[in-house]
Tab-separated table of C-alpha atoms in Angstrom:
chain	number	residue	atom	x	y	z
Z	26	UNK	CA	0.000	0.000	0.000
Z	27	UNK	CA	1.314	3.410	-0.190
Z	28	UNK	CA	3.201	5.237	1.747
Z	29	UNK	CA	2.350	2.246	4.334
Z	30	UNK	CA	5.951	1.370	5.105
Z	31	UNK	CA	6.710	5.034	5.426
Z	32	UNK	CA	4.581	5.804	8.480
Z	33	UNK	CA	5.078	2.289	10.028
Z	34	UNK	CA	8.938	2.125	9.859
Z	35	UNK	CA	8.835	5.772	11.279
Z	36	UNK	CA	6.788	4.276	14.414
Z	37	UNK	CA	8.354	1.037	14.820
Z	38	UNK	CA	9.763	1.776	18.424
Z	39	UNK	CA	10.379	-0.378	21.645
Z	40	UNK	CA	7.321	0.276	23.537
Z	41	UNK	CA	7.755	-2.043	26.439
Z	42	UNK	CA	11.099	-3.845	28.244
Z	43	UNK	CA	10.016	-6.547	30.256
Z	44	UNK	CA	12.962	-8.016	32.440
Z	45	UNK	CA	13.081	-11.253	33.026
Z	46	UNK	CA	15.485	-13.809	34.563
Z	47	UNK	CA	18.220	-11.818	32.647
Z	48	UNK	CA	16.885	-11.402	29.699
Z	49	UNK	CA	15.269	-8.338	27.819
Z	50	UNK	CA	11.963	-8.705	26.258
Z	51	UNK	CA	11.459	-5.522	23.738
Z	52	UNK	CA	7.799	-5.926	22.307
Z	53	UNK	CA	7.769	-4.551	18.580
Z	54	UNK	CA	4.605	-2.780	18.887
Z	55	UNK	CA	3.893	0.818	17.252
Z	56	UNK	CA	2.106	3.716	18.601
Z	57	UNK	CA	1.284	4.931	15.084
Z	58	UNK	CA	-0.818	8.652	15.386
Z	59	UNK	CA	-2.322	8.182	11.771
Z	60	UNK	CA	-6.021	8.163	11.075
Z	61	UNK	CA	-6.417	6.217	7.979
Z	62	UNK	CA	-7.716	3.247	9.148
Z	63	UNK	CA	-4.149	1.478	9.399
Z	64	UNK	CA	-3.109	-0.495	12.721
Z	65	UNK	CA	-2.510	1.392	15.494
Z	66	UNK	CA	-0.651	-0.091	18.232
Z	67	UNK	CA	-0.487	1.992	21.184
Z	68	UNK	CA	1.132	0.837	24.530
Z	69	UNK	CA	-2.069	3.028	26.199
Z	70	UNK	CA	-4.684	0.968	24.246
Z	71	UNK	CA	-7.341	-0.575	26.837
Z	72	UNK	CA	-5.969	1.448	29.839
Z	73	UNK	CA	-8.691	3.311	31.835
Z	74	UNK	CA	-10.572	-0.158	32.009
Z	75	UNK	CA	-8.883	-1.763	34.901
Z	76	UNK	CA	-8.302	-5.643	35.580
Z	77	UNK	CA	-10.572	-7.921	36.968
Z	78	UNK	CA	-9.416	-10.804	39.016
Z	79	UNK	CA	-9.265	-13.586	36.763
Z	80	UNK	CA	-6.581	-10.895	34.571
Z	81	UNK	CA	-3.737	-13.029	35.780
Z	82	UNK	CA	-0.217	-11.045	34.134
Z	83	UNK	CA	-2.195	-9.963	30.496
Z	84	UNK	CA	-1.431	-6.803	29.905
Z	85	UNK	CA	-4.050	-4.333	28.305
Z	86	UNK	CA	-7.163	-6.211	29.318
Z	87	UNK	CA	-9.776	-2.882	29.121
Z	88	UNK	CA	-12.694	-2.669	31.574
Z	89	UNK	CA	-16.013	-3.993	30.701
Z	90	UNK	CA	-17.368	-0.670	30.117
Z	91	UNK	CA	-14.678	0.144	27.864
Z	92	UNK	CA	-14.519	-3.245	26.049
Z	93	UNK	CA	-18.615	-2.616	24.920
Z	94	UNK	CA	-17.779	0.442	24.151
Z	95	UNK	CA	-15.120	-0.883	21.791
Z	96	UNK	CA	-17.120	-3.462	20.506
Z	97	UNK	CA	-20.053	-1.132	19.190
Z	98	UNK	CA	-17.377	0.936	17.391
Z	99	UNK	CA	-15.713	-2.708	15.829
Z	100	UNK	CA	-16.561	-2.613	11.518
Z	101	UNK	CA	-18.921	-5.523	10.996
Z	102	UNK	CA	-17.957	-7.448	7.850
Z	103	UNK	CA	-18.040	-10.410	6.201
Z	104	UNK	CA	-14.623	-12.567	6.428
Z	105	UNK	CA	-12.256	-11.881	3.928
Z	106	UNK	CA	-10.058	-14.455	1.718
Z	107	UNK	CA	-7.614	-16.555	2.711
Z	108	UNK	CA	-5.558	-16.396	-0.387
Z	109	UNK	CA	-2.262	-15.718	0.228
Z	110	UNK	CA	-1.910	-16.114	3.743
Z	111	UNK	CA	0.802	-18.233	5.184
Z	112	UNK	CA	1.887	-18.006	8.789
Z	113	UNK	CA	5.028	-17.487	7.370
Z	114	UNK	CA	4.127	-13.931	6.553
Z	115	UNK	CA	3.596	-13.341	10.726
Z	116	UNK	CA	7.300	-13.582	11.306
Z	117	UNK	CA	7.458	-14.884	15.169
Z	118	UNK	CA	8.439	-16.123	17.384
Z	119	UNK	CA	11.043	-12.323	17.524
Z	120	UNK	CA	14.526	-12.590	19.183
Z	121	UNK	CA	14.079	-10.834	22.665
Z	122	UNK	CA	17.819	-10.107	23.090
Z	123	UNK	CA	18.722	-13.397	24.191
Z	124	UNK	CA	15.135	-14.354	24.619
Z	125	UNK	CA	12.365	-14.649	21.990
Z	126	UNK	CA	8.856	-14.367	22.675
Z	127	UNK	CA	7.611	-17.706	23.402
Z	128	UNK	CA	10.057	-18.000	26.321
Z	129	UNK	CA	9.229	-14.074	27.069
Z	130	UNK	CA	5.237	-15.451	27.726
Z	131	UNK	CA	6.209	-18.549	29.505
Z	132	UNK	CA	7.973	-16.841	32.367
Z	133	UNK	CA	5.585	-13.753	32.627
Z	134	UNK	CA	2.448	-16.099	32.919
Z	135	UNK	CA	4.129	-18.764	35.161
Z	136	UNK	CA	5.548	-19.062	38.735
Z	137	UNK	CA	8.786	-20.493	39.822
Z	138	UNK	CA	10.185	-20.101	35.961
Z	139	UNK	CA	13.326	-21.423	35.966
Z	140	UNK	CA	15.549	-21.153	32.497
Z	141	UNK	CA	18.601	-22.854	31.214
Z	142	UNK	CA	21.619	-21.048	29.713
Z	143	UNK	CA	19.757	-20.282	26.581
Z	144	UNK	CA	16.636	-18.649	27.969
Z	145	UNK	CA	14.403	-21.716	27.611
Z	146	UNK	CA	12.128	-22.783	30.598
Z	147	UNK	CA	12.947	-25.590	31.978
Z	148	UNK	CA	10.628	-25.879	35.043
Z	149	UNK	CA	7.777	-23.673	36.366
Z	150	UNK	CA	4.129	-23.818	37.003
Z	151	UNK	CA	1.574	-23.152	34.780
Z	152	UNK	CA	-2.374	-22.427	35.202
Z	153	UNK	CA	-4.106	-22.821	31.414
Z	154	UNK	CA	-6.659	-20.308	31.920
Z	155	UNK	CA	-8.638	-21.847	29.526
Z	156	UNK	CA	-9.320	-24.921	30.847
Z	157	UNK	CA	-7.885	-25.046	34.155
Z	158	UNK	CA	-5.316	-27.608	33.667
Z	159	UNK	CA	-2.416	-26.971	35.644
Z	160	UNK	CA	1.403	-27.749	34.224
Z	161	UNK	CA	4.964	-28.075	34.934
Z	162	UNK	CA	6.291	-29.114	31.788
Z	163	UNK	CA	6.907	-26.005	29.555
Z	164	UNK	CA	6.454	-28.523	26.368
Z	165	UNK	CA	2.974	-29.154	27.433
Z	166	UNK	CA	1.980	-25.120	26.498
Z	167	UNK	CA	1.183	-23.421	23.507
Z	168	UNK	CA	1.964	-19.466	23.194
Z	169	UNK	CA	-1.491	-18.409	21.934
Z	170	UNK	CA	-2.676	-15.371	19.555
Z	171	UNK	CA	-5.922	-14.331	20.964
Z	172	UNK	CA	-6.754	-13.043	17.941
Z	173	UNK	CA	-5.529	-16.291	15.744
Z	174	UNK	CA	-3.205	-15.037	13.012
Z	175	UNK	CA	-5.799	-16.559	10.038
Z	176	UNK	CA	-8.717	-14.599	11.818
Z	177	UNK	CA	-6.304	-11.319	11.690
Z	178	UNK	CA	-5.441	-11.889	7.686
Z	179	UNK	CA	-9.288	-12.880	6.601
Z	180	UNK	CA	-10.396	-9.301	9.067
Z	181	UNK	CA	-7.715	-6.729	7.766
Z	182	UNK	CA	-3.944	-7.726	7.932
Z	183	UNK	CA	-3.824	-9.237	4.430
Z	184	UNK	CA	-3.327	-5.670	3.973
Z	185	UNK	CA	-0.462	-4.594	6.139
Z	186	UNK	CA	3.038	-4.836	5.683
Z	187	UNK	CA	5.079	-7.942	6.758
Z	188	UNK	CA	6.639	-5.493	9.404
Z	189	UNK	CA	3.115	-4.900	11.037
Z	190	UNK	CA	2.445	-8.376	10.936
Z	191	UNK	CA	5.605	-9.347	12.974
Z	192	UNK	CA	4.496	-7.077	15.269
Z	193	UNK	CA	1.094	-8.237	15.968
Z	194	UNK	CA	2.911	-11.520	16.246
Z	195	UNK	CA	4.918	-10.874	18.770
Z	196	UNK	CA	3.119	-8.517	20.782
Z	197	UNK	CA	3.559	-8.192	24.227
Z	198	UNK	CA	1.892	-4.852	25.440
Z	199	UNK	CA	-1.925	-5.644	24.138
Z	200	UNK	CA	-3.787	-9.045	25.539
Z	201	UNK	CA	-2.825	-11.187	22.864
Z	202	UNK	CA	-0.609	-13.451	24.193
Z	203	UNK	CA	-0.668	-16.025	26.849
Z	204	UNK	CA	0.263	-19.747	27.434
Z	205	UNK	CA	-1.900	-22.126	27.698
Z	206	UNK	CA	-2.244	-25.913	27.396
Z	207	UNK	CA	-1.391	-27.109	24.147
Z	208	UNK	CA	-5.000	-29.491	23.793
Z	209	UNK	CA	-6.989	-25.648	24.251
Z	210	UNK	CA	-5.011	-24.083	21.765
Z	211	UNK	CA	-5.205	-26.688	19.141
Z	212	UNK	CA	-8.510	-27.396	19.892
Z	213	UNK	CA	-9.206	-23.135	18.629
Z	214	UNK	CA	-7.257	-23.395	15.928
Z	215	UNK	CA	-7.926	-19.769	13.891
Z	216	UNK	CA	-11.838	-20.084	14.802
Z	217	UNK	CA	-13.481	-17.148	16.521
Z	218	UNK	CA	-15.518	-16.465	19.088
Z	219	UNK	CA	-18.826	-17.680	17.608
Z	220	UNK	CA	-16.972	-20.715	16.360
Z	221	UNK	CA	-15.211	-21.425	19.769
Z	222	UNK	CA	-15.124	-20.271	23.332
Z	223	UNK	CA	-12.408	-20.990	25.985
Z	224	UNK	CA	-13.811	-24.712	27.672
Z	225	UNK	CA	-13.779	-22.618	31.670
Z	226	UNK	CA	-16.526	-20.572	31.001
Z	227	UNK	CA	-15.314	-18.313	34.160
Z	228	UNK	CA	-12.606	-16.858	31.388
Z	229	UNK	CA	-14.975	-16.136	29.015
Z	230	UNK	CA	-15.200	-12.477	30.511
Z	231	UNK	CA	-11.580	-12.063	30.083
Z	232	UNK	CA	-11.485	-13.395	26.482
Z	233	UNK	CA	-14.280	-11.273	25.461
Z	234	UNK	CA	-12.226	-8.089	26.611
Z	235	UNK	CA	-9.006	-9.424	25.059
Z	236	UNK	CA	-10.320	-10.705	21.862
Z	237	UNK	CA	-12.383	-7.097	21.756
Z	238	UNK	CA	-9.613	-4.699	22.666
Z	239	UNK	CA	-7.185	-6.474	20.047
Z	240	UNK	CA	-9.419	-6.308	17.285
Z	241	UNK	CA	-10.344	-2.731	18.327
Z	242	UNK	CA	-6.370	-1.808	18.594
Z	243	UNK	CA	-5.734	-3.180	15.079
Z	244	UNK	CA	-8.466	-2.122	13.341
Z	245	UNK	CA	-9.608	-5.662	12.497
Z	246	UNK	CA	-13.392	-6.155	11.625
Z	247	UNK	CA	-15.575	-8.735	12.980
Z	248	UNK	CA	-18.425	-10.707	11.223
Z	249	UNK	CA	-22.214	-9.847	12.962
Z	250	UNK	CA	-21.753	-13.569	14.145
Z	251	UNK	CA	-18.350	-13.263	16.188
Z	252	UNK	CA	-19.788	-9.341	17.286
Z	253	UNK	CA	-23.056	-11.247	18.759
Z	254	UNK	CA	-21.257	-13.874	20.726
Z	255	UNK	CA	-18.435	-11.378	22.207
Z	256	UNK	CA	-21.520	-9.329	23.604
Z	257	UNK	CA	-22.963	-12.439	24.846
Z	258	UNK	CA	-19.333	-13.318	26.775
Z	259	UNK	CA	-19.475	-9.299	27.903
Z	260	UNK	CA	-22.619	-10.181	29.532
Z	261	UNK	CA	-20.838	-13.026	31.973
Z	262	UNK	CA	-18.568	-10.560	33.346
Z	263	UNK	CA	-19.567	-9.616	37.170
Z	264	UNK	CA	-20.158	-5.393	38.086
């Protein structure tokens, strides 16, 4: 597109160090100030909101207030094609120093992390929020994309640049990472909302704010289907 690597490269920035266990995690997300309908990726989206309890360490989970209001501003559309996509073309998991950003999630959203000499985890304790298994085998977890990285292409990103996409990827300031057991994962594949909902319906609050305040960050459009069913998962969150 246009002028589309201009503005991004300009706003490519680190926009959040997260230090962990000796190692630097440096998310890749942009705080573009453009109004023309591109992705933008500010370390501020879904603050104001607060966390509920079930939050855990996911950063950027908005309010419910705030995640409605979201929602009613979210473009309704049909999904778009596939053609083209490969997950190639969502460059991750990013070097984090001497991290990357699989190993980055693992110790933010465990306890007890304990890494070898190359960053990887090699014992901790893990709670799969979406299903309530608990794990102390690092191989046992997926790193998941809230917003699956098919649902993202078919809803906008066909569109952006490979740059945004490895940002979206690998981001670590907006709810759209977390681990979680490698069965629930799987099990979602790149379905949405209306297609699939996390098995412990006590996250489904959570999700809905997540899933919401991603799309809304990105400028990603939702079908009338997956809008309905995040409204109905608002509506199980507690005042």
């Amino acid at each position: 597109m246009v002028g589309q690597q201009g503005w991004w490269g300009r706003s490519l920035a680190v926009a959040a160090v997260l230090a962990v266990a000796g190692c630097s995690a440096v998310d890749e997300a942009a705080s573009p100030t453009a109004t023309d309908g591109k992705p933008s990726v500010s370390a501020s989206a879904g603050a104001g909101g607060g966390q509920a309890a079930d939050d855990g360490n996911l950063p950027g989970v908005p309010g419910v207030a705030q995640a409605r209001e979201e929602l009613a501003g979210l473009e309704v559309a049909a999904h778009g094609s596939m053609s083209g996509y490969s997950r190639a073309k969502f460059p991750h998991w990013a070097e984090q120093d001497s991290c990357d950003t699989r190993e980055t999630v693992l110790e933010r959203d465990g306890t007890d992390v304990k890494r070898d000499d190359e960053c990887r985890a090699v014992s901790g304790k893990w709670v799969s929020v979406y299903d309530d298994e608990t794990f102390t085998d690092a191989s046992d977890l997926d790193i998941d994309h809230t917003v699956p990285l098919a649902n993202a292409w078919r809803s906008g990103a066909s569109t952006w640049s490979q740059d945004q996409r490895k940002a979206f990827a690998n981001d670590l300031t907006h709810p759209q990472l977390l681990a979680v057991s490698a069965a629930s994962n799987r099990s979602k594949g790149d379905q949405g909302p209306d297609e699939w909902q996390p098995p412990s319906k006590t996250y489904w609050c959570t999700y809905a704010r997540s899933w919401t305040s991603v799309k809304a960050t990105y400028k990603l459009s939702v079908t009338a289907a997956e809008k309905d069913m995040l409204g109905e998962m608002l509506d199980t969150c507690t005042p």
